[in-house]
XYZ file of C-alpha atoms in Angstrom:
461
model
C -0.229 -0.097 0.148
C 2.888 2.386 -0.431
C 2.638 5.250 -2.355
C -0.349 7.619 -3.354
C -3.503 6.541 -1.870
C -5.658 4.396 -3.081
C -7.915 5.102 -6.327
C -11.237 4.082 -6.995
C -10.935 0.995 -9.129
C -7.234 0.368 -9.009
C -6.242 -3.004 -8.639
C -4.418 -3.116 -5.292
C -4.853 -4.191 -2.087
C -3.434 -5.505 1.273
C -1.915 -8.377 0.140
C -4.083 -11.731 0.970
C -1.042 -13.337 3.283
C -1.830 -10.441 5.434
C -3.568 -11.597 8.261
C -5.618 -8.544 9.560
C -7.150 -7.984 13.156
C -10.776 -8.857 12.663
C -9.067 -12.221 11.387
C -7.019 -13.204 14.415
C -9.889 -11.854 17.191
C -12.630 -13.880 15.225
C -10.502 -17.340 15.915
C -10.712 -15.866 19.486
C -14.827 -16.452 19.332
C -15.256 -12.615 18.687
C -18.540 -11.389 16.519
C -16.195 -8.542 14.271
C -18.336 -5.695 12.192
C -17.125 -2.688 10.031
C -18.685 0.755 9.660
C -17.434 3.398 7.469
C -14.350 3.182 5.170
C -12.286 0.291 3.864
C -9.923 1.864 1.671
C -7.433 -0.902 1.521
C -8.535 -2.638 -2.010
C -11.496 -4.204 -3.574
C -10.567 -5.742 -6.434
C -11.645 -9.111 -5.849
C -14.491 -10.479 -3.570
C -11.859 -11.587 -1.384
C -10.091 -8.490 -0.810
C -13.202 -6.812 0.773
C -14.099 -6.545 4.559
C -16.625 -9.400 4.486
C -13.599 -11.861 3.119
C -10.872 -10.418 5.765
C -12.268 -11.545 9.070
C -15.246 -8.976 8.968
C -19.013 -10.882 10.080
C -20.567 -7.672 8.147
C -19.721 -4.658 6.539
C -21.254 -1.402 6.242
C -19.730 1.280 4.228
C -17.515 2.465 1.199
C -14.717 0.944 0.024
C -12.933 3.960 -1.496
C -11.031 6.948 0.439
C -14.058 8.889 0.940
C -17.315 9.658 -0.491
C -19.782 12.151 -0.568
C -22.174 13.478 2.912
C -25.532 12.226 1.553
C -25.597 10.698 -1.914
C -21.919 8.353 -0.638
C -20.783 8.729 -4.139
C -17.242 9.048 -5.225
C -16.005 10.176 -9.174
C -12.888 8.449 -10.371
C -11.617 9.656 -14.034
C -15.219 11.189 -15.079
C -17.163 7.950 -13.313
C -19.442 8.748 -10.891
C -20.813 5.897 -8.832
C -22.353 5.143 -5.420
C -19.949 3.228 -2.851
C -22.402 2.076 0.276
C -22.420 -1.446 0.821
C -23.528 -3.926 2.957
C -21.806 -6.823 3.020
C -21.648 -10.545 4.770
C -19.456 -13.377 3.722
C -20.383 -14.562 -0.022
C -22.920 -11.912 -0.065
C -22.038 -8.598 -1.262
C -24.268 -5.626 -1.881
C -24.859 -2.324 -3.244
C -27.154 -0.372 -0.407
C -28.802 2.793 -1.167
C -29.533 5.913 1.102
C -29.461 9.825 1.272
C -29.033 9.418 4.888
C -26.148 11.822 6.384
C -23.025 9.451 6.707
C -21.880 10.136 10.180
C -26.113 9.340 11.253
C -26.148 6.041 9.389
C -22.641 5.161 10.591
C -24.341 5.670 14.220
C -27.628 4.024 13.952
C -25.749 1.211 12.076
C -23.439 0.643 15.532
C -26.777 1.002 17.874
C -28.183 -1.670 15.833
C -25.335 -3.861 16.287
C -25.035 -3.451 19.846
C -28.755 -4.042 20.675
C -28.616 -6.879 18.691
C -25.369 -8.563 19.848
C -25.280 -11.525 21.906
C -23.386 -10.456 24.646
C -22.302 -14.759 25.574
C -20.049 -13.305 22.557
C -17.328 -10.831 22.217
C -17.669 -8.086 20.085
C -14.642 -5.949 18.186
C -16.737 -3.347 16.965
C -14.689 -1.011 14.124
C -16.228 2.562 12.925
C -14.277 4.137 10.622
C -15.972 7.848 10.009
C -15.892 9.916 6.940
C -16.185 12.659 9.459
C -14.293 15.221 9.388
C -12.412 14.152 6.122
C -13.262 16.181 2.860
C -16.108 15.038 0.840
C -16.098 14.375 -2.557
C -19.017 17.128 -3.125
C -18.343 20.345 -4.627
C -19.209 21.259 -0.981
C -16.217 19.830 0.710
C -17.531 20.310 4.062
C -21.119 18.939 4.045
C -22.865 19.843 6.794
C -26.303 17.874 8.516
C -27.919 21.180 8.789
C -27.245 24.253 7.482
C -30.243 26.271 9.579
C -28.833 24.518 13.032
C -25.239 25.029 11.927
C -25.757 29.258 11.851
C -27.936 28.936 15.159
C -25.601 26.765 17.092
C -21.853 27.626 15.615
C -22.917 31.472 13.855
C -20.579 33.220 16.340
C -17.534 31.395 13.863
C -16.979 33.981 11.424
C -14.827 31.917 8.873
C -18.028 30.247 7.296
C -15.384 27.182 6.052
C -14.490 26.914 10.059
C -17.700 27.135 10.999
C -19.195 24.083 8.731
C -15.706 22.038 9.953
C -16.845 22.443 13.325
C -20.651 21.281 12.441
C -18.889 18.406 11.117
C -17.251 17.632 13.967
C -20.533 17.986 16.167
C -22.739 15.525 14.214
C -19.179 13.188 15.104
C -19.181 14.184 18.827
C -22.964 13.339 19.101
C -22.115 9.626 17.341
C -19.775 9.238 19.930
C -21.905 9.870 22.522
C -24.874 7.700 20.888
C -22.456 4.631 20.724
C -21.660 5.064 24.345
C -24.720 5.567 25.808
C -25.784 2.174 23.446
C -23.275 0.322 25.340
C -24.289 1.610 29.151
C -28.264 0.633 27.963
C -26.850 -2.757 26.792
C -24.876 -3.257 30.186
C -21.728 -3.390 27.815
C -19.603 -0.671 28.834
C -18.415 -1.648 31.640
C -16.592 -4.249 29.863
C -15.802 -2.564 26.783
C -12.437 -1.014 25.752
C -13.253 2.072 23.781
C -10.568 3.746 21.612
C -11.116 6.447 19.743
C -8.053 8.162 17.415
C -7.273 10.006 14.505
C -5.126 8.359 11.641
C -3.365 11.926 10.695
C -3.328 15.407 11.119
C -5.543 17.982 9.420
C -5.443 19.169 5.792
C -5.739 22.918 6.800
C -5.993 23.931 2.589
C -4.640 22.800 -0.911
C -5.578 18.722 -1.590
C -8.658 17.158 0.203
C -8.777 20.416 2.164
C -11.111 20.304 4.985
C -10.227 23.614 7.187
C -9.110 21.693 9.952
C -6.304 22.735 11.913
C -3.125 21.313 13.476
C -2.023 24.670 15.253
C 0.392 25.029 16.373
C 2.284 22.382 14.964
C 3.843 22.474 11.595
C 2.994 21.146 8.681
C -0.024 19.354 7.029
C -1.582 16.093 6.753
C 0.685 14.736 3.675
C 3.998 15.824 5.497
C 6.102 13.997 8.037
C 6.089 17.682 10.283
C 3.976 17.342 13.508
C 0.981 18.273 11.821
C 0.930 15.574 9.484
C 1.539 12.690 11.944
C 1.172 13.060 15.188
C -1.879 11.855 16.304
C -4.412 12.324 19.374
C -6.200 9.056 20.897
C -8.542 8.428 23.795
C -8.650 4.717 25.659
C -11.549 3.906 27.558
C -11.625 0.802 30.078
C -12.685 0.000 33.316
C -9.461 -1.929 33.277
C -7.311 1.157 33.498
C -5.374 1.902 36.590
C -4.632 5.345 36.211
C -7.035 7.042 35.248
C -7.556 10.538 34.331
C -4.063 11.324 32.921
C -2.222 12.030 29.885
C 0.325 9.971 28.088
C 2.951 11.269 25.576
C 4.674 7.607 25.521
C 5.564 6.527 21.972
C 2.807 4.704 20.151
C 2.545 4.167 16.454
C -0.649 2.849 14.660
C 0.505 -1.134 14.334
C 0.668 -1.034 17.769
C -2.859 -1.691 17.965
C -2.901 -5.027 16.293
C -1.080 -6.694 19.298
C -2.476 -4.829 21.918
C -5.691 -5.507 21.483
C -5.249 -9.022 20.610
C -3.360 -9.261 24.672
C -6.529 -7.470 25.926
C -8.448 -9.833 24.025
C -6.629 -12.817 25.649
C -4.615 -13.765 22.750
C -1.320 -15.102 22.546
C 1.321 -13.085 20.933
C 2.743 -16.172 19.091
C -0.166 -16.766 17.486
C 0.862 -13.648 15.747
C 2.621 -13.298 12.350
C 6.059 -13.246 13.073
C 8.239 -9.443 12.138
C 5.005 -7.880 12.848
C 6.395 -3.952 13.285
C 3.722 -3.351 16.105
C 4.161 -3.456 19.788
C 2.121 -4.986 22.680
C 1.514 -1.540 24.415
C -1.622 -2.704 26.704
C 0.477 -2.779 29.709
C 1.373 0.738 28.798
C -2.547 1.658 28.399
C -3.239 -0.059 31.643
C -0.667 0.550 34.172
C 1.003 3.003 32.445
C 4.259 0.875 32.232
C 7.240 2.577 30.100
C 6.690 1.772 26.493
C 9.096 -0.936 24.454
C 9.108 1.085 21.725
C 12.041 3.515 21.055
C 11.474 4.264 17.562
C 9.295 4.871 14.457
C 9.811 4.823 11.387
C 7.249 7.430 9.382
C 7.923 6.758 5.686
C 10.270 6.227 3.037
C 9.076 7.470 -0.391
C 11.508 6.594 -2.493
C 9.817 7.875 -5.544
C 9.552 11.362 -3.719
C 13.138 10.804 -1.980
C 11.599 11.414 0.838
C 12.307 9.619 4.401
C 11.703 10.455 8.066
C 12.157 9.016 11.370
C 11.502 8.982 15.401
C 14.148 7.920 17.954
C 13.735 8.997 21.417
C 12.862 12.504 21.581
C 14.802 13.036 17.944
C 12.880 13.456 14.717
C 15.176 12.872 11.222
C 13.450 13.952 7.992
C 15.018 13.595 5.093
C 14.324 15.569 1.701
C 11.011 17.184 2.980
C 9.007 19.088 0.203
C 8.222 22.689 0.346
C 4.388 21.760 -0.056
C 2.240 22.188 2.759
C 5.262 22.571 5.235
C 4.825 25.646 7.104
C 2.702 26.785 9.888
C -1.401 26.671 9.450
C -4.819 26.971 10.896
C -6.728 29.051 13.539
C -5.779 28.742 17.144
C -9.222 28.100 18.486
C -8.807 31.074 21.321
C -10.271 33.707 19.635
C -11.862 36.368 22.261
C -15.227 36.095 20.291
C -15.962 32.161 21.105
C -17.777 30.982 23.827
C -16.034 29.850 27.085
C -14.867 26.057 26.698
C -18.348 24.714 28.624
C -16.688 22.213 30.908
C -20.342 21.390 32.441
C -21.638 19.966 28.433
C -18.606 17.385 28.662
C -19.619 16.298 32.132
C -23.329 16.007 31.326
C -22.762 14.356 27.836
C -24.126 11.734 26.427
C -21.019 9.741 26.612
C -19.441 11.610 30.155
C -23.370 10.869 31.907
C -22.802 7.444 30.700
C -19.485 6.904 31.634
C -20.040 8.290 35.202
C -23.233 6.091 35.625
C -21.076 2.707 35.593
C -17.666 4.314 37.013
C -16.762 4.798 41.026
C -14.669 7.569 40.390
C -16.233 11.352 39.487
C -14.195 14.082 37.443
C -14.635 17.223 38.522
C -14.899 20.798 36.268
C -11.203 21.604 37.648
C -9.981 18.018 36.584
C -11.431 18.491 32.839
C -9.452 21.621 32.748
C -6.139 20.557 34.280
C -6.180 17.941 31.651
C -6.840 20.417 28.642
C -4.046 22.490 29.893
C -1.837 19.364 30.055
C -2.410 18.241 26.622
C -1.533 21.715 25.344
C 0.696 22.450 22.888
C 2.681 25.791 23.505
C 5.166 27.579 20.807
C 5.976 30.393 18.996
C 5.906 30.306 14.766
C 9.283 32.130 14.112
C 9.824 34.177 10.934
C 12.537 31.900 9.635
C 12.762 28.232 9.849
C 14.514 25.077 8.245
C 12.550 23.734 4.984
C 14.210 20.416 5.397
C 14.732 19.791 1.703
C 17.973 17.748 2.577
C 17.770 16.900 6.584
C 16.818 18.320 9.661
C 16.949 16.877 12.989
C 14.224 17.938 15.874
C 13.681 17.265 19.265
C 10.166 16.973 19.049
C 9.709 17.074 22.650
C 11.378 20.379 23.620
C 10.563 21.906 20.420
C 7.738 20.101 19.079
C 6.781 22.939 16.448
C 10.263 22.014 14.411
C 11.850 25.459 14.574
C 15.239 24.265 15.045
C 17.426 22.093 13.083
C 19.769 20.473 15.141
C 21.816 18.394 12.847
C 24.936 20.252 12.839
C 24.803 20.079 16.597
C 24.366 16.669 17.122
C 25.709 14.759 13.996
C 26.119 11.616 15.860
C 22.322 11.457 16.542
C 21.933 12.255 12.928
C 23.912 9.666 11.339
C 22.770 7.130 13.458
C 19.214 7.605 12.421
C 19.932 8.249 8.846
C 22.665 5.196 8.155
C 22.829 3.085 10.401
C 19.992 -0.392 10.994
C 17.079 2.117 11.573
C 15.961 3.714 8.187
C 18.809 1.858 6.271
C 17.614 -1.475 7.607
C 14.094 -0.599 6.072
C 15.204 0.511 2.760
C 16.791 -2.682 2.296
C 13.301 -4.355 2.579
C 11.333 -2.024 1.621
C 8.129 -3.110 -0.865
C 8.498 -0.880 -4.083
C 5.686 1.054 -4.892
C 2.741 -0.571 -6.564
C 0.400 1.955 -7.691
C -1.717 0.970 -11.146
C -3.821 2.863 -13.218
C -7.278 2.761 -12.412
C -8.948 0.055 -14.282
C -12.025 0.674 -16.793
C -13.584 -2.676 -16.034
C -14.357 -1.758 -12.493
C -16.315 2.095 -13.730
C -19.549 2.180 -11.881
C -21.444 1.741 -15.311
C -20.614 -1.993 -15.293
C -22.307 -2.825 -12.254
C -25.574 -0.659 -12.211
C -23.905 2.847 -11.026
C -22.111 0.925 -7.700
C -18.112 0.641 -7.220
C -17.937 -2.780 -7.077
C -15.315 -6.147 -7.090
C -14.494 -6.199 -10.697
C -12.057 -9.128 -10.830
C -12.611 -13.046 -10.600
C -9.885 -14.890 -8.859
C -10.100 -18.542 -9.213
C -10.117 -20.293 -5.619
C -6.660 -22.122 -6.460
C -5.339 -18.690 -7.238
C -6.484 -17.477 -3.578
C -5.150 -20.086 -1.843
C -1.678 -19.507 -3.563
C -1.877 -15.718 -2.564
C -3.066 -16.326 0.907
C 0.114 -18.078 1.629
């Protein structure tokens, strides 16, 4: 999956010999459901969610769709991309319901109809607040409601972004409330996380803000790659805390597998992820010391984190500056702590918890997560090499590569980035296959290649 993000109708996917998290969990007896985005390939039936470990899938195969019509355009071909799939039965679904609400309702339906004697893995991959494939890239649910509730935000694009995020916030509350009402919340692990930074402007802009961090979604600067996540579980011992320990998205597979009672020896060899369940539950020091951020052999770009240091080689000027709203405009209403405490999610958790959060607790937690730094007039462009201490300089203003050549050389030349380059899979971007066009499938983007079963067995290893 290296390279430019997967396009609609592109015959590319995660190889079948890679076992995905839901496949592992299903072997442990879990019911598994995916709602929302897939975007890891669908050129054959065998590459779709219902054949890769999910009992059901309601959502879209491609990277994004319109919020109401659920369509995507590629090569001047517009097609529906909403599906309801179960193993051996892939079907198009047609709806004009707002995507965020559609995902919420499906999640509630799964929770209410779940057999509680069986463990549940429910993955919600929201469209919000990604840019829509509509001309209006931020499609809000109700414009009248938006202006009535968020009219104080003068920038209309930012106001619409806030409306899209508000609907997402409501979705989280609905899901947590449903878990409480089914008496499942007290035995649940909930993780809410972002996958990358906002794209304030440019390609697929959504008017979000990574302020005060540097860079946008398509860069290796902190604004592009530093994610935020929140984990809830009654098993967490040190609650209401902020962690800045190193964590990579590949860590979720072994972490969730351990939390589900699995034996790590059952997993594939040479996984990139580390089991971080004890880090989450008991605040134990992470075993992860480094992260490969990317190696793009086409753009001659690479980057890595090692402890507090980050190395970037060959950054591009596009999207590498400072962007976005600080969120501290004096015209904005004061942060309403009470609305957090009494929100559906807050009320549901408080109802089953022995711990209570005060307004002061929330205010203090918010302050602990605040990143503060000044944006300089001049800063390194990193067209060749930059080394940053991202703990003391999170906004990446001071290049340390000349002061610490030993660290720079180690990250760049030793077994880390160089080691990964030796095993790097070349980019496999392919042209969009005209046989995939929706006109061949009654107006819907569907799998279009028929793979013989004997070939599937070979590809599955």
